[in-house]
GROMACS .gro file of C-alpha atoms in nm:
model
  318
    1MET     CA    1  -0.621   1.720   0.311
    2ILE     CA    2  -0.508   2.061   0.439
    3VAL     CA    3  -0.778   2.188   0.670
    4ASN     CA    4  -0.601   2.492   0.833
    5ARG     CA    5  -0.694   2.814   0.662
    6ASN     CA    6  -0.352   2.960   0.708
    7LEU     CA    7  -0.032   2.785   0.606
    8LYS     CA    8   0.291   2.851   0.807
    9LEU     CA    9   0.572   3.004   0.617
   10SER     CA   10   0.794   2.703   0.693
   11GLN     CA   11   0.541   2.487   0.511
   12VAL     CA   12   0.539   2.690   0.213
   13LEU     CA   13   0.922   2.728   0.201
   14PHE     CA   14   0.963   2.350   0.226
   15TYR     CA   15   0.860   2.323  -0.149
   16THR     CA   16   0.969   2.667  -0.272
   17TRP     CA   17   1.284   2.752  -0.100
   18LYS     CA   18   1.516   2.623  -0.393
   19SER     CA   19   1.340   2.828  -0.656
   20ILE     CA   20   1.313   3.121  -0.424
   21THR     CA   21   1.676   3.121  -0.359
   22TYR     CA   22   1.744   3.111  -0.729
   23TYR     CA   23   1.520   3.405  -0.799
   24PHE     CA   24   1.675   3.597  -0.507
   25ILE     CA   25   2.031   3.545  -0.629
   26LEU     CA   26   1.934   3.629  -0.987
   27SER     CA   27   1.766   3.957  -0.880
   28VAL     CA   28   2.054   4.064  -0.669
   29LEU     CA   29   2.296   3.986  -0.960
   30VAL     CA   30   2.095   4.169  -1.215
   31TYR     CA   31   2.078   4.476  -0.982
   32VAL     CA   32   2.464   4.480  -0.930
   33LEU     CA   33   2.531   4.424  -1.297
   34HIS     CA   34   2.302   4.706  -1.404
   35HIS     CA   35   2.341   4.979  -1.142
   36GLU     CA   36   2.689   4.905  -0.988
   37LEU     CA   37   2.876   4.799  -1.297
   38GLU     CA   38   2.649   5.011  -1.521
   39ILE     CA   39   2.568   4.735  -1.777
   40GLY     CA   40   2.259   4.882  -1.933
   41GLU     CA   41   2.191   4.622  -2.188
   42LEU     CA   42   2.058   4.374  -1.927
   43SER     CA   43   1.708   4.524  -1.926
   44VAL     CA   44   1.412   4.370  -2.101
   45PRO     CA   45   1.104   4.562  -2.227
   46PHE     CA   46   0.832   4.553  -1.951
   47ASN     CA   47   0.553   4.498  -2.210
   48ALA     CA   48   0.713   4.165  -2.320
   49VAL     CA   49   0.727   4.030  -1.965
   50ALA     CA   50   0.375   4.160  -1.893
   51LEU     CA   51   0.239   3.975  -2.200
   52LEU     CA   52   0.411   3.660  -2.096
   53SER     CA   53   0.274   3.698  -1.747
   54THR     CA   54  -0.085   3.710  -1.872
   55ALA     CA   55  -0.046   3.408  -2.098
   56LEU     CA   56   0.122   3.213  -1.807
   57ALA     CA   57  -0.156   3.306  -1.567
   58ILE     CA   58  -0.415   3.170  -1.809
   59PHE     CA   59  -0.216   2.854  -1.857
   60LEU     CA   60  -0.173   2.791  -1.488
   61GLY     CA   61  -0.544   2.852  -1.418
   62PHE     CA   62  -0.643   2.603  -1.678
   63LYS     CA   63  -0.385   2.351  -1.540
   64ASN     CA   64  -0.496   2.405  -1.177
   65ASN     CA   65  -0.873   2.368  -1.270
   66SER     CA   66  -0.795   2.032  -1.448
   67ALA     CA   67  -0.586   1.918  -1.127
   68TYR     CA   68  -0.863   2.009  -0.900
   69ASP     CA   69  -1.116   1.813  -1.109
   70ARG     CA   70  -0.910   1.510  -1.056
   71TRP     CA   71  -0.884   1.572  -0.674
   72TRP     CA   72  -1.263   1.633  -0.648
   73GLU     CA   73  -1.347   1.322  -0.842
   74ALA     CA   74  -1.136   1.116  -0.607
   75ARG     CA   75  -1.320   1.269  -0.317
   76LYS     CA   76  -1.663   1.192  -0.465
   77ILE     CA   77  -1.563   0.832  -0.532
   78TRP     CA   78  -1.466   0.791  -0.162
   79GLY     CA   79  -1.779   0.973  -0.059
   80LEU     CA   80  -1.977   0.719  -0.240
   81LEU     CA   81  -1.779   0.437  -0.092
   82VAL     CA   82  -1.880   0.566   0.262
   83ASN     CA   83  -2.242   0.555   0.144
   84TYR     CA   84  -2.229   0.209  -0.007
   85SER     CA   85  -2.023   0.076   0.299
   86ARG     CA   86  -2.312   0.180   0.523
   87ALA     CA   87  -2.573   0.015   0.285
   88TRP     CA   88  -2.352  -0.299   0.287
   89GLY     CA   89  -2.351  -0.325   0.669
   90ARG     CA   90  -2.729  -0.267   0.678
   91GLU     CA   91  -2.795  -0.531   0.399
   92VAL     CA   92  -2.570  -0.796   0.567
   93LEU     CA   93  -2.749  -0.740   0.898
   94THR     CA   94  -3.105  -0.721   0.774
   95LEU     CA   95  -3.123  -0.920   0.460
   96SER     CA   96  -2.970  -1.252   0.598
   97LEU     CA   97  -3.213  -1.481   0.780
   98ALA     CA   98  -3.185  -1.822   0.920
   99ALA     CA   99  -3.523  -2.018   0.870
  100GLU     CA  100  -3.506  -2.188   1.207
  101GLY     CA  101  -3.325  -1.914   1.407
  102ASP     CA  102  -2.955  -1.922   1.485
  103PRO     CA  103  -2.895  -2.118   1.786
  104SER     CA  104  -2.535  -2.206   1.691
  105GLY     CA  105  -2.461  -1.833   1.628
  106GLU     CA  106  -2.325  -1.936   1.278
  107LEU     CA  107  -2.522  -1.660   1.106
  108ASP     CA  108  -2.408  -1.398   1.345
  109ALA     CA  109  -2.047  -1.495   1.308
  110TRP     CA  110  -2.102  -1.485   0.927
  111ARG     CA  111  -2.244  -1.132   0.946
  112ARG     CA  112  -1.955  -1.008   1.165
  113ARG     CA  113  -1.706  -1.175   0.928
  114LEU     CA  114  -1.843  -1.004   0.620
  115ILE     CA  115  -1.853  -0.662   0.778
  116TYR     CA  116  -1.510  -0.692   0.917
  117ARG     CA  117  -1.377  -0.816   0.587
  118HIS     CA  118  -1.530  -0.507   0.433
  119ILE     CA  119  -1.345  -0.291   0.671
  120ALA     CA  120  -1.027  -0.469   0.576
  121PHE     CA  121  -1.112  -0.397   0.204
  122VAL     CA  122  -1.150  -0.030   0.269
  123HIS     CA  123  -0.807  -0.008   0.456
  124ALA     CA  124  -0.648  -0.229   0.187
  125LEU     CA  125  -0.773  -0.019  -0.094
  126ARG     CA  126  -0.639   0.292   0.083
  127VAL     CA  127  -0.290   0.138   0.111
  128PHE     CA  128  -0.309  -0.001  -0.240
  129LEU     CA  129  -0.383   0.340  -0.390
  130ARG     CA  130  -0.111   0.512  -0.195
  131ARG     CA  131   0.169   0.306  -0.337
  132ARG     CA  132   0.386   0.537  -0.551
  133HIS     CA  133   0.454   0.426  -0.905
  134GLU     CA  134   0.814   0.436  -1.029
  135TYR     CA  135   0.721   0.710  -1.282
  136ASN     CA  136   0.561   0.927  -1.008
  137ARG     CA  137   0.837   0.952  -0.753
  138ILE     CA  138   0.809   1.270  -0.550
  139GLN     CA  139   1.031   1.446  -0.306
  140ASP     CA  140   0.985   1.409   0.068
  141GLN     CA  141   0.686   1.576   0.234
  142TRP     CA  142   0.681   1.796   0.539
  143VAL     CA  143   0.435   1.557   0.698
  144GLU     CA  144   0.326   1.203   0.605
  145THR     CA  145   0.138   0.916   0.768
  146SER     CA  146   0.184   0.543   0.776
  147ASN     CA  147   0.075   0.333   0.486
  148THR     CA  148   0.096  -0.032   0.561
  149TYR     CA  149  -0.114  -0.346   0.501
  150ASP     CA  150  -0.075  -0.432   0.866
  151ASP     CA  151  -0.388  -0.227   0.926
  152ILE     CA  152  -0.603  -0.501   0.772
  153ARG     CA  153  -0.479  -0.785   1.003
  154PRO     CA  154  -0.710  -0.702   1.298
  155PHE     CA  155  -1.008  -0.774   1.075
  156LEU     CA  156  -0.907  -1.102   0.915
  157SER     CA  157  -0.789  -1.441   1.043
  158GLU     CA  158  -0.424  -1.487   1.035
  159SER     CA  159  -0.433  -1.733   0.749
  160GLU     CA  160  -0.679  -1.522   0.544
  161ALA     CA  161  -0.461  -1.205   0.597
  162ASP     CA  162  -0.148  -1.405   0.484
  163GLU     CA  163  -0.342  -1.540   0.176
  164VAL     CA  164  -0.476  -1.189   0.082
  165LEU     CA  165  -0.132  -1.016   0.127
  166SER     CA  166   0.023  -1.266  -0.109
  167LYS     CA  167  -0.187  -1.134  -0.398
  168GLU     CA  168  -0.089  -0.855  -0.640
  169ASN     CA  169  -0.424  -0.673  -0.570
  170PRO     CA  170  -0.531  -0.740  -0.220
  171PRO     CA  171  -0.853  -0.531  -0.212
  172ASN     CA  172  -0.990  -0.704  -0.526
  173TYR     CA  173  -0.913  -1.043  -0.376
  174LEU     CA  174  -1.104  -0.958  -0.063
  175LEU     CA  175  -1.399  -0.877  -0.283
  176MET     CA  176  -1.378  -1.211  -0.447
  177ILE     CA  177  -1.381  -1.371  -0.102
  178GLN     CA  178  -1.690  -1.171  -0.012
  179GLY     CA  179  -1.861  -1.305  -0.323
  180CYS     CA  180  -1.782  -1.669  -0.228
  181GLU     CA  181  -1.927  -1.604   0.121
  182LEU     CA  182  -2.244  -1.470  -0.028
  183LEU     CA  183  -2.278  -1.776  -0.244
  184GLU     CA  184  -2.231  -1.997   0.056
  185ALA     CA  185  -2.492  -1.811   0.252
  186HIS     CA  186  -2.738  -1.856  -0.043
  187ARG     CA  187  -2.667  -2.224  -0.054
  188ARG     CA  188  -2.737  -2.249   0.328
  189GLY     CA  189  -3.061  -2.076   0.281
  190TRP     CA  190  -2.953  -1.756   0.464
  191LEU     CA  191  -3.020  -1.539   0.157
  192SER     CA  192  -3.305  -1.576  -0.088
  193ASP     CA  193  -3.233  -1.538  -0.459
  194TYR     CA  194  -3.342  -1.164  -0.454
  195ARG     CA  195  -3.132  -1.088  -0.151
  196PHE     CA  196  -2.834  -1.255  -0.282
  197VAL     CA  197  -2.852  -1.057  -0.605
  198GLN     CA  198  -2.903  -0.732  -0.400
  199LEU     CA  199  -2.586  -0.789  -0.186
  200SER     CA  200  -2.399  -0.901  -0.503
  201GLN     CA  201  -2.494  -0.577  -0.667
  202THR     CA  202  -2.367  -0.371  -0.363
  203LEU     CA  203  -2.045  -0.581  -0.387
  204THR     CA  204  -2.020  -0.479  -0.748
  205GLU     CA  205  -2.035  -0.116  -0.649
  206PHE     CA  206  -1.712  -0.160  -0.445
  207ASN     CA  207  -1.555  -0.305  -0.762
  208ASN     CA  208  -1.657   0.017  -0.939
  209HIS     CA  209  -1.519   0.237  -0.667
  210GLN     CA  210  -1.188   0.064  -0.686
  211GLY     CA  211  -1.177   0.077  -1.050
  212LYS     CA  212  -1.260   0.446  -1.068
  213SER     CA  213  -0.990   0.511  -0.815
  214GLU     CA  214  -0.732   0.310  -1.000
  215ARG     CA  215  -0.813   0.502  -1.321
  216ILE     CA  216  -0.716   0.824  -1.167
  217LYS     CA  217  -0.404   0.663  -0.985
  218ASN     CA  218  -0.280   0.478  -1.299
  219THR     CA  219  -0.348   0.772  -1.545
  220PRO     CA  220  -0.092   1.050  -1.481
  221PHE     CA  221  -0.188   1.400  -1.529
  222PRO     CA  222  -0.086   1.491  -1.883
  223ARG     CA  223   0.300   1.529  -1.864
  224ALA     CA  224   0.301   1.816  -2.102
  225TYR     CA  225   0.101   2.028  -1.874
  226SER     CA  226   0.329   1.960  -1.580
  227PHE     CA  227   0.644   1.990  -1.765
  228PHE     CA  228   0.576   2.309  -1.949
  229SER     CA  229   0.422   2.482  -1.659
  230ARG     CA  230   0.749   2.431  -1.472
  231VAL     CA  231   0.952   2.551  -1.787
  232PHE     CA  232   0.727   2.860  -1.832
  233VAL     CA  233   0.733   2.957  -1.480
  234PHE     CA  234   1.120   2.922  -1.472
  235LEU     CA  235   1.158   3.124  -1.788
  236HIS     CA  236   0.915   3.393  -1.669
  237GLY     CA  237   1.076   3.412  -1.332
  238THR     CA  238   1.417   3.449  -1.501
  239LEU     CA  239   1.299   3.735  -1.707
  240VAL     CA  240   1.101   3.934  -1.432
  241PRO     CA  241   1.421   4.093  -1.266
  242PHE     CA  242   1.538   4.224  -1.606
  243ALA     CA  243   1.194   4.395  -1.663
  244PHE     CA  244   1.205   4.621  -1.362
  245VAL     CA  245   1.569   4.674  -1.277
  246GLU     CA  246   1.613   4.998  -1.472
  247VAL     CA  247   1.305   5.175  -1.313
  248LEU     CA  248   1.306   5.039  -0.963
  249GLY     CA  249   1.669   4.998  -0.881
  250ILE     CA  250   1.725   4.815  -0.568
  251PHE     CA  251   1.346   4.782  -0.513
  252ASN     CA  252   1.344   4.549  -0.808
  253ILE     CA  253   1.461   4.269  -0.584
  254PRO     CA  254   1.160   4.235  -0.337
  255LEU     CA  255   0.923   4.301  -0.637
  256ALA     CA  256   1.075   4.033  -0.855
  257LEU     CA  257   1.065   3.795  -0.559
  258LEU     CA  258   0.695   3.869  -0.488
  259ILE     CA  259   0.586   3.823  -0.850
  260ASN     CA  260   0.798   3.507  -0.887
  261PHE     CA  261   0.657   3.372  -0.565
  262ILE     CA  262   0.295   3.422  -0.683
  263PHE     CA  263   0.355   3.231  -1.005
  264LEU     CA  264   0.557   2.964  -0.828
  265SER     CA  265   0.283   2.908  -0.576
  266LEU     CA  266   0.020   2.882  -0.863
  267ASP     CA  267   0.232   2.617  -1.031
  268GLN     CA  268   0.291   2.427  -0.700
  269ILE     CA  269  -0.084   2.419  -0.611
  270GLY     CA  270  -0.152   2.226  -0.930
  271GLU     CA  271   0.143   2.006  -0.879
  272ARG     CA  272   0.024   1.911  -0.530
  273THR     CA  273  -0.339   1.854  -0.646
  274GLU     CA  274  -0.315   1.647  -0.971
  275ASP     CA  275  -0.241   1.321  -0.807
  276PRO     CA  276  -0.484   1.276  -0.508
  277PHE     CA  277  -0.360   0.931  -0.390
  278GLU     CA  278   0.021   0.990  -0.322
  279ASN     CA  279  -0.004   1.022   0.064
  280ARG     CA  280   0.075   1.393   0.061
  281PRO     CA  281  -0.064   1.667   0.279
  282GLY     CA  282  -0.300   1.800  -0.003
  283ASP     CA  283  -0.431   1.458  -0.102
  284THR     CA  284  -0.780   1.306  -0.056
  285PRO     CA  285  -0.803   1.212   0.313
  286LEU     CA  286  -0.830   0.830   0.266
  287THR     CA  287  -0.721   0.740   0.625
  288ASN     CA  288  -0.985   0.966   0.765
  289ILE     CA  289  -1.257   0.830   0.540
  290SER     CA  290  -1.144   0.461   0.611
  291VAL     CA  291  -1.173   0.523   0.994
  292THR     CA  292  -1.521   0.681   0.937
  293ILE     CA  293  -1.634   0.359   0.761
  294GLU     CA  294  -1.487   0.145   1.024
  295GLN     CA  295  -1.669   0.351   1.297
  296ASN     CA  296  -1.995   0.325   1.121
  297LEU     CA  297  -1.981  -0.044   1.055
  298LYS     CA  298  -1.873  -0.137   1.404
  299GLU     CA  299  -2.144   0.083   1.548
  300MET     CA  300  -2.391  -0.132   1.339
  301LEU     CA  301  -2.258  -0.442   1.513
  302ASP     CA  302  -2.326  -0.270   1.845
  303GLU     CA  303  -1.957  -0.266   1.939
  304SER     CA  304  -1.869  -0.021   2.209
  305GLU     CA  305  -1.498   0.016   2.140
  306LEU     CA  306  -1.496   0.234   1.826
  307PRO     CA  307  -1.184   0.370   1.666
  308THR     CA  308  -1.096   0.738   1.688
  309LYS     CA  309  -1.006   0.937   1.379
  310PRO     CA  310  -0.649   1.046   1.374
  311GLU     CA  311  -0.597   1.403   1.488
  312LYS     CA  312  -0.485   1.664   1.239
  313SER     CA  313  -0.106   1.703   1.227
  314TYR     CA  314   0.033   2.038   1.129
  315GLY     CA  315  -0.313   2.137   0.996
  316VAL     CA  316  -0.347   1.814   0.777
  317ILE     CA  317  -0.585   1.526   0.798
  318PHE     CA  318  -0.487   1.209   0.614
   0.00000   0.00000   0.00000
């Protein structure tokens, strides 16, 4: 998620320089052909381009609103995950009781194991969602962060980590293990029927959060919007230099670049927002949220060594 109010020019040009170069060369070529070689037939009526600009602006606005809705829904899902993770830690620590105390420390070990496994679940879900589908390959980004399942190993035993990582859906398998642990605690009398159901319901909420996130991840933004927005921006940008060249002369070059840059930026905003789990600078900050959950749960365990959130890099928090 980009948090700096201002973007550096280098960051903007990283995504737009190819198109800007095309529009610049085209504007110069149109000027040379029209004014230097006096080919007057190259001009296009201004009203036609203005009408196209209006229609394109409306189309891009609708597309960007729809893309932002996907981004904001992803943020709300992970905001709820934070809330339920805190509830999970509280319930595990306060609803589990040993009838004759816990002289062997088994119950405390069980509590710690469930909380640590949940931290592993959050990190595993973050990595799982950031895997890029074959149909959704994107160009390199000007800044990225690591995305590896090695982040879950500190919270699991070696054998359990190997078992989990052998599965197609590691976060879902972790929730299954958590359910088995709750059943065992109920059998041993650490959880009453009501408390077992309460913890199971909280565990189900994590399934819901994962499912909602996967729905966004596995349902691409309608390709017609993405495809035709690129086509329309390209066609509009190609026509713009022809609309002003007769009136403005050489000043047509900077004006055409400015107009094309605005529409190109609008298109890029939607393009960078429509898929919030691709490990890009503008995505939902899953790493930051995951570390927040880890901090909160470790603090509930009265641990003193808490993780620190990754510092922003180039104005971006991941």
